[in-house]
C-alpha positions as semicolon CSV with decimal commas, in nm:
position;residue;x (nm);y (nm);z (nm)
1;M;-2,709;1,428;-1,423
2;E;-2,972;1,165;-1,502
3;T;-3,008;0,836;-1,314
4;S;-2,941;0,648;-1,637
5;D;-2,604;0,820;-1,660
6;I;-2,512;0,709;-1,308
7;V;-2,628;0,347;-1,298
8;S;-2,502;0,172;-1,610
9;S;-2,540;-0,190;-1,495
10;R;-2,863;-0,389;-1,483
11;S;-2,752;-0,535;-1,150
12;R;-2,739;-0,192;-0,986
13;G;-3,002;0,048;-0,868
14;L;-2,974;0,404;-0,743
15;A;-3,089;0,413;-0,379
16;A;-3,002;0,768;-0,268
17;V;-2,833;1,075;-0,412
18;S;-2,740;1,423;-0,298
19;R;-2,849;1,721;-0,506
20;P;-2,686;1,848;-0,707
21;L;-2,398;1,626;-0,817
22;D;-2,095;1,817;-0,941
23;P;-1,921;1,622;-1,220
24;L;-1,611;1,842;-1,172
25;V;-1,530;1,698;-0,828
26;G;-1,166;1,585;-0,823
27;T;-1,174;1,327;-0,543
28;V;-1,416;1,042;-0,469
29;V;-1,425;0,819;-0,161
30;C;-1,570;0,471;-0,223
31;I;-1,732;0,260;0,051
32;P;-1,858;-0,095;-0,010
33;S;-2,106;-0,185;0,264
34;F;-2,268;-0,506;0,385
35;R;-2,493;-0,543;0,690
36;R;-2,307;-0,295;0,915
37;P;-2,530;0,014;0,924
38;E;-2,413;0,149;1,260
39;H;-2,049;0,106;1,167
40;L;-2,122;0,278;0,835
41;R;-2,270;0,572;1,025
42;R;-1,940;0,622;1,207
43;T;-1,747;0,588;0,883
44;L;-1,958;0,852;0,708
45;Q;-1,937;1,086;1,006
46;S;-1,558;1,063;0,996
47;L;-1,572;1,170;0,630
48;A;-1,805;1,458;0,711
49;D;-1,550;1,571;0,973
50;Q;-1,253;1,581;0,733
51;R;-1,025;1,885;0,760
52;S;-0,956;1,965;0,398
53;H;-1,021;2,242;0,148
54;R;-1,069;1,978;-0,121
55;R;-1,417;1,914;-0,250
56;F;-1,494;1,544;-0,260
57;A;-1,781;1,308;-0,322
58;V;-1,874;0,974;-0,166
59;V;-1,999;0,658;-0,339
60;I;-2,159;0,399;-0,109
61;V;-2,238;0,053;-0,244
62;E;-2,498;-0,156;-0,060
63;N;-2,424;-0,524;-0,131
64;D;-2,724;-0,676;0,047
65;A;-3,006;-0,623;-0,200
66;M;-3,252;-0,803;0,027
67;G;-3,189;-0,617;0,355
68;C;-3,049;-0,282;0,234
69;E;-2,963;-0,183;0,592
70;S;-2,699;0,064;0,474
71;V;-2,931;0,262;0,249
72;P;-3,117;0,464;0,519
73;V;-2,786;0,563;0,679
74;A;-2,637;0,668;0,346
75;A;-2,954;0,858;0,253
76;E;-2,950;1,044;0,585
77;F;-2,601;1,182;0,521
78;L;-2,657;1,256;0,153
79;R;-2,985;1,439;0,205
80;A;-2,840;1,640;0,492
81;D;-2,568;1,769;0,256
82;K;-2,290;1,635;0,477
83;F;-2,114;1,577;0,146
84;Q;-2,224;1,508;-0,208
85;G;-2,247;1,164;-0,357
86;L;-2,474;0,867;-0,408
87;C;-2,563;0,521;-0,283
88;V;-2,620;0,234;-0,523
89;V;-2,740;-0,120;-0,457
90;E;-2,530;-0,395;-0,618
91;S;-2,747;-0,707;-0,627
92;R;-2,465;-0,942;-0,723
93;Q;-2,316;-1,075;-0,403
94;G;-1,949;-1,066;-0,315
95;N;-1,657;-0,850;-0,212
96;C;-1,521;-0,795;-0,564
97;Q;-1,866;-0,723;-0,708
98;A;-1,919;-0,448;-0,450
99;I;-1,576;-0,292;-0,502
100;N;-1,608;-0,302;-0,881
101;A;-1,949;-0,135;-0,851
102;A;-1,799;0,139;-0,634
103;F;-1,512;0,219;-0,870
104;E;-1,720;0,193;-1,187
105;T;-1,989;0,419;-1,043
106;A;-1,731;0,673;-0,926
107;L;-1,554;0,682;-1,262
108;A;-1,879;0,718;-1,457
109;T;-2,047;0,972;-1,230
110;F;-1,746;1,196;-1,170
111;P;-1,548;1,211;-1,496
112;S;-1,310;1,477;-1,359
113;A;-1,213;1,280;-1,048
114;A;-0,838;1,224;-1,057
115;H;-0,820;1,037;-0,725
116;L;-1,035;0,748;-0,603
117;L;-1,001;0,652;-0,237
118;M;-1,146;0,355;-0,052
119;I;-1,240;0,299;0,310
120;D;-1,429;0,002;0,456
121;D;-1,763;0,037;0,632
122;D;-1,617;-0,061;0,969
123;E;-1,337;0,197;0,957
124;I;-1,301;0,553;1,082
125;A;-1,084;0,807;0,900
126;S;-0,866;1,041;1,102
127;P;-0,954;1,411;1,047
128;D;-0,666;1,474;0,803
129;W;-0,689;1,140;0,623
130;L;-0,817;1,264;0,288
131;E;-0,572;1,556;0,280
132;Q;-0,283;1,324;0,368
133;M;-0,372;1,071;0,098
134;V;-0,431;1,315;-0,186
135;G;-0,138;1,531;-0,079
136;A;0,095;1,230;-0,086
137;A;-0,022;1,134;-0,435
138;E;0,033;1,486;-0,564
139;A;0,371;1,533;-0,394
140;T;0,524;1,199;-0,495
141;G;0,358;1,128;-0,828
142;A;0,270;0,780;-0,705
143;D;-0,006;0,596;-0,887
144;I;-0,128;0,426;-0,570
145;V;-0,102;0,538;-0,208
146;G;-0,163;0,324;0,098
147;G;-0,190;0,404;0,466
148;P;-0,215;0,220;0,798
149;V;-0,530;0,071;0,946
150;F;-0,496;0,034;1,322
151;P;-0,729;-0,191;1,521
152;N;-0,968;-0,062;1,785
153;F;-1,069;-0,371;1,982
154;D;-1,414;-0,394;2,137
155;D;-1,252;-0,613;2,403
156;E;-0,958;-0,419;2,547
157;D;-0,812;-0,741;2,687
158;K;-0,728;-0,830;2,326
159;R;-0,493;-0,536;2,273
160;G;-0,202;-0,779;2,277
161;L;-0,316;-0,887;1,931
162;R;-0,228;-0,549;1,779
163;R;0,093;-0,697;1,639
164;H;-0,082;-0,997;1,484
165;P;-0,034;-0,982;1,104
166;A;-0,412;-0,975;1,064
167;F;-0,413;-0,630;1,227
168;W;-0,062;-0,485;1,188
169;P;0,005;-0,254;0,888
170;A;0,231;-0,377;0,610
171;Y;0,475;-0,086;0,658
172;E;0,566;0,149;0,942
173;A;0,745;0,440;0,772
174;S;0,632;0,674;0,496
175;G;0,799;0,644;0,158
176;P;0,806;0,448;-0,168
177;V;0,707;0,082;-0,130
178;P;0,705;-0,206;-0,380
179;V;0,333;-0,279;-0,342
180;I;0,039;-0,253;-0,101
181;Y;-0,188;-0,543;-0,023
182;G;-0,527;-0,413;0,093
183;C;-0,776;-0,155;-0,029
184;G;-0,919;-0,064;0,313
185;N;-0,703;0,250;0,312
186;C;-0,590;0,332;-0,037
187;L;-0,587;0,593;-0,310
188;I;-0,583;0,492;-0,675
189;K;-0,532;0,747;-0,949
190;R;-0,785;0,749;-1,230
191;T;-0,504;0,684;-1,477
192;V;-0,445;0,342;-1,319
193;F;-0,782;0,218;-1,443
194;A;-0,701;0,340;-1,794
195;R;-0,355;0,183;-1,800
196;L;-0,450;-0,166;-1,681
197;E;-0,567;-0,410;-1,946
198;D;-0,834;-0,535;-1,703
199;A;-0,900;-0,274;-1,435
200;S;-1,165;-0,468;-1,244
201;F;-1,116;-0,679;-0,934
202;D;-1,097;-1,045;-1,043
203;L;-1,421;-1,225;-0,956
204;R;-1,226;-1,541;-0,881
205;F;-1,153;-1,370;-0,548
206;N;-1,514;-1,263;-0,497
207;F;-1,595;-1,486;-0,199
208;L;-1,243;-1,569;-0,082
209;G;-1,119;-1,211;-0,062
210;G;-0,782;-1,095;-0,189
211;G;-0,909;-0,926;-0,503
212;D;-0,728;-0,616;-0,379
213;T;-0,397;-0,801;-0,339
214;D;-0,432;-0,943;-0,689
215;F;-0,522;-0,600;-0,829
216;F;-0,219;-0,431;-0,673
217;V;0,016;-0,709;-0,781
218;R;-0,108;-0,660;-1,138
219;C;-0,049;-0,286;-1,099
220;R;0,308;-0,349;-0,986
221;R;0,371;-0,574;-1,285
222;A;0,236;-0,298;-1,509
223;G;0,496;-0,057;-1,369
224;M;0,278;0,145;-1,132
225;K;0,446;0,341;-0,850
226;F;0,338;0,283;-0,489
227;H;0,377;0,510;-0,187
228;W;0,299;0,462;0,182
229;N;0,184;0,750;0,401
230;A;0,210;0,655;0,768
231;D;0,024;0,973;0,867
232;A;-0,293;0,886;0,670
233;V;-0,439;0,691;0,960
234;I;-0,758;0,489;0,969
235;T;-0,887;0,292;1,267
236;E;-1,080;-0,031;1,230
237;T;-1,344;-0,151;1,473
238;V;-1,262;-0,510;1,570
239;P;-1,552;-0,698;1,735
240;Q;-1,492;-0,980;1,981
241;N;-1,571;-1,253;1,730
242;R;-1,275;-1,141;1,517
243;T;-1,027;-1,192;1,800
244;S;-1,118;-1,556;1,866
245;L;-0,866;-1,830;1,796
246;G;-1,094;-1,980;1,532
247;W;-1,131;-1,654;1,340
248;L;-0,757;-1,581;1,347
249;L;-0,672;-1,932;1,226
250;L;-0,928;-1,901;0,947
251;R;-0,778;-1,563;0,853
252;G;-0,436;-1,726;0,818
253;L;-0,579;-2,002;0,600
254;R;-0,751;-1,740;0,384
255;I;-0,430;-1,537;0,341
256;G;-0,250;-1,854;0,235
257;A;-0,522;-1,934;-0,017
258;I;-0,506;-1,581;-0,157
259;N;-0,127;-1,603;-0,194
260;Y;-0,163;-1,930;-0,384
261;H;-0,425;-1,797;-0,626
262;V;-0,232;-1,474;-0,694
263;E;0,077;-1,677;-0,784
264;L;-0,127;-1,932;-0,979
265;K;-0,226;-1,661;-1,227
266;S;0,144;-1,637;-1,321
267;A;0,177;-2,013;-1,371
268;P;0,017;-2,083;-1,713
269;T;0,177;-2,422;-1,787
270;A;0,162;-2,759;-1,617
271;W;0,530;-2,733;-1,525
272;T;0,499;-2,390;-1,366
273;R;0,192;-2,505;-1,174
274;L;0,383;-2,809;-1,050
275;A;0,670;-2,583;-0,942
276;L;0,423;-2,361;-0,758
277;L;0,271;-2,660;-0,580
278;T;0,620;-2,774;-0,477
279;R;0,698;-2,430;-0,334
280;M;0,371;-2,420;-0,142
281;L;0,432;-2,763;0,013
282;A;0,792;-2,669;0,097
283;K;0,665;-2,374;0,301
284;L;0,499;-2,607;0,552
285;P;0,820;-2,719;0,731
286;L;0,974;-2,373;0,691
287;S;0,671;-2,217;0,857
288;L;0,735;-2,429;1,166
289;V;1,080;-2,270;1,200
290;R;0,927;-1,922;1,169
291;A;0,663;-2,009;1,426
292;V;0,928;-2,112;1,679
293;R;1,116;-1,786;1,623
294;L;0,799;-1,581;1,666
295;M;0,718;-1,764;1,986
296;F;1,040;-1,628;2,135
297;T;1,003;-1,272;1,999
298;E;0,628;-1,213;2,033
299;Q;0,556;-1,457;2,317
300;T;0,196;-1,486;2,195
301;P;0,103;-1,835;2,068
302;V;-0,170;-1,718;1,829
303;I;0,078;-1,481;1,658
304;A;0,340;-1,754;1,639
305;L;0,089;-1,987;1,472
306;H;0,021;-1,745;1,188
307;P;0,303;-1,853;0,949
308;M;0,190;-2,215;0,984
309;T;-0,174;-2,139;0,909
310;V;-0,077;-1,929;0,606
311;A;0,142;-2,209;0,470
312;L;-0,134;-2,462;0,537
313;G;-0,387;-2,237;0,364
314;S;-0,171;-2,226;0,050
315;A;-0,130;-2,603;0,051
316;L;-0,502;-2,665;0,099
317;A;-0,590;-2,416;-0,175
318;S;-0,370;-2,608;-0,415
319;L;-0,598;-2,906;-0,342
320;G;-0,913;-2,702;-0,396
321;I;-0,995;-2,649;-0,027
322;E;-1,039;-2,287;0,081
323;P;-1,266;-2,064;0,294
324;Q;-1,525;-1,831;0,141
325;P;-1,588;-1,564;0,407
326;Y;-1,760;-1,322;0,168
327;K;-2,031;-1,566;0,067
328;A;-2,338;-1,491;0,279
329;S;-2,674;-1,660;0,309
330;R;-3,018;-1,512;0,255
331;I;-2,922;-1,275;-0,022
332;V;-3,022;-1,226;-0,383
333;P;-2,784;-1,434;-0,602
C-alpha cells in the first residue's frame, strides 16, 4: 500500500509504518496521542500483550506536530513487529481533530476492518480487553460497545476519589445500555460511520472536549444499539495534578458545558433555546439538594460538590463562558 493511499489529508503526514500492512485485518485499535510518550509506551505494550487469536492493527495519531514526542515510541513498536499499523502526524490541533484523523486513517488503510476500537494514550488495556470488546460486539450485534476505565492514582492517598464521577464508570453491569459517553474504551462498528449522516467528531467540541458524548448521542438518535461489557477493563493513569480540587472543579464545569452544547444542537429555534437556558438555570438550586444528599452518602466534599459544578458549568456555557482544556500552547495551528 502506498503512502498516498494512507494519508489522504494535507494536514497529515505518515511518521512510521510497519511492513507489510495487511488490508484484510478485521480489527483496528486507534490511539490519539499528545505529549505523553512514556504513557504511550505502556499503552502500546498492553496492546502487544493482548491474549487473542484475532489479528489487529494499530493507528497512532501524534497531535503535536512541533514536538512529535510520540513518534519515536510508536516507531519502536511498529518496526519491532509488535503489531502492524502506522503512526500519522495530525498538524491541526485539538481532541476532535486527532480522533477524526485516527478513525479516517483506520477506515482508509484497512478497508476490511469491521471493528474500530479506541484507547487513550494514558490507558492500559487488560490482557483480554480486545477479545472481550470484539466478542461482545459479535455476540450481541451491538453497533457500539463500551467498557470501564478504572483509575490508577499516582498518589495512593487519593484512592478515596475512585467514586468521583470524573473517574467512576457510567455502568457497573454488562448488558444493553441506552448510550455511552466516552471513547476512551469503546468499539465502533464500521457500519456506524456509513450510517451516520456526519460520522466525524464535531469540531465545535475540539478544545472543550465532549465530541465523543455528542457523537454517541447522535448515534443513539440514529437508532444504534449500545452494549456495555464490564469485563473489558482498562486502567487509566491519574497523575497528582488531576486529583487536585482545582482540576476536579474544572472537570465538573467542563462536563456541564459539554451537556449544554450537546442539548443546544437539538434546540434550533429561539424558543427552544430559551427553554434550554431555563432548564440549565433551574438545575442550579436542584444541584444544591443533590450535593447535600451526596455529602451524607459519600462523605467526601469534593464528590458532593460535583453536581453543583456541573450545573454551574452548563449555566456559564449558556453565557459563552467555558474551559478549553484541549487547547495547548506552542503548537502548529
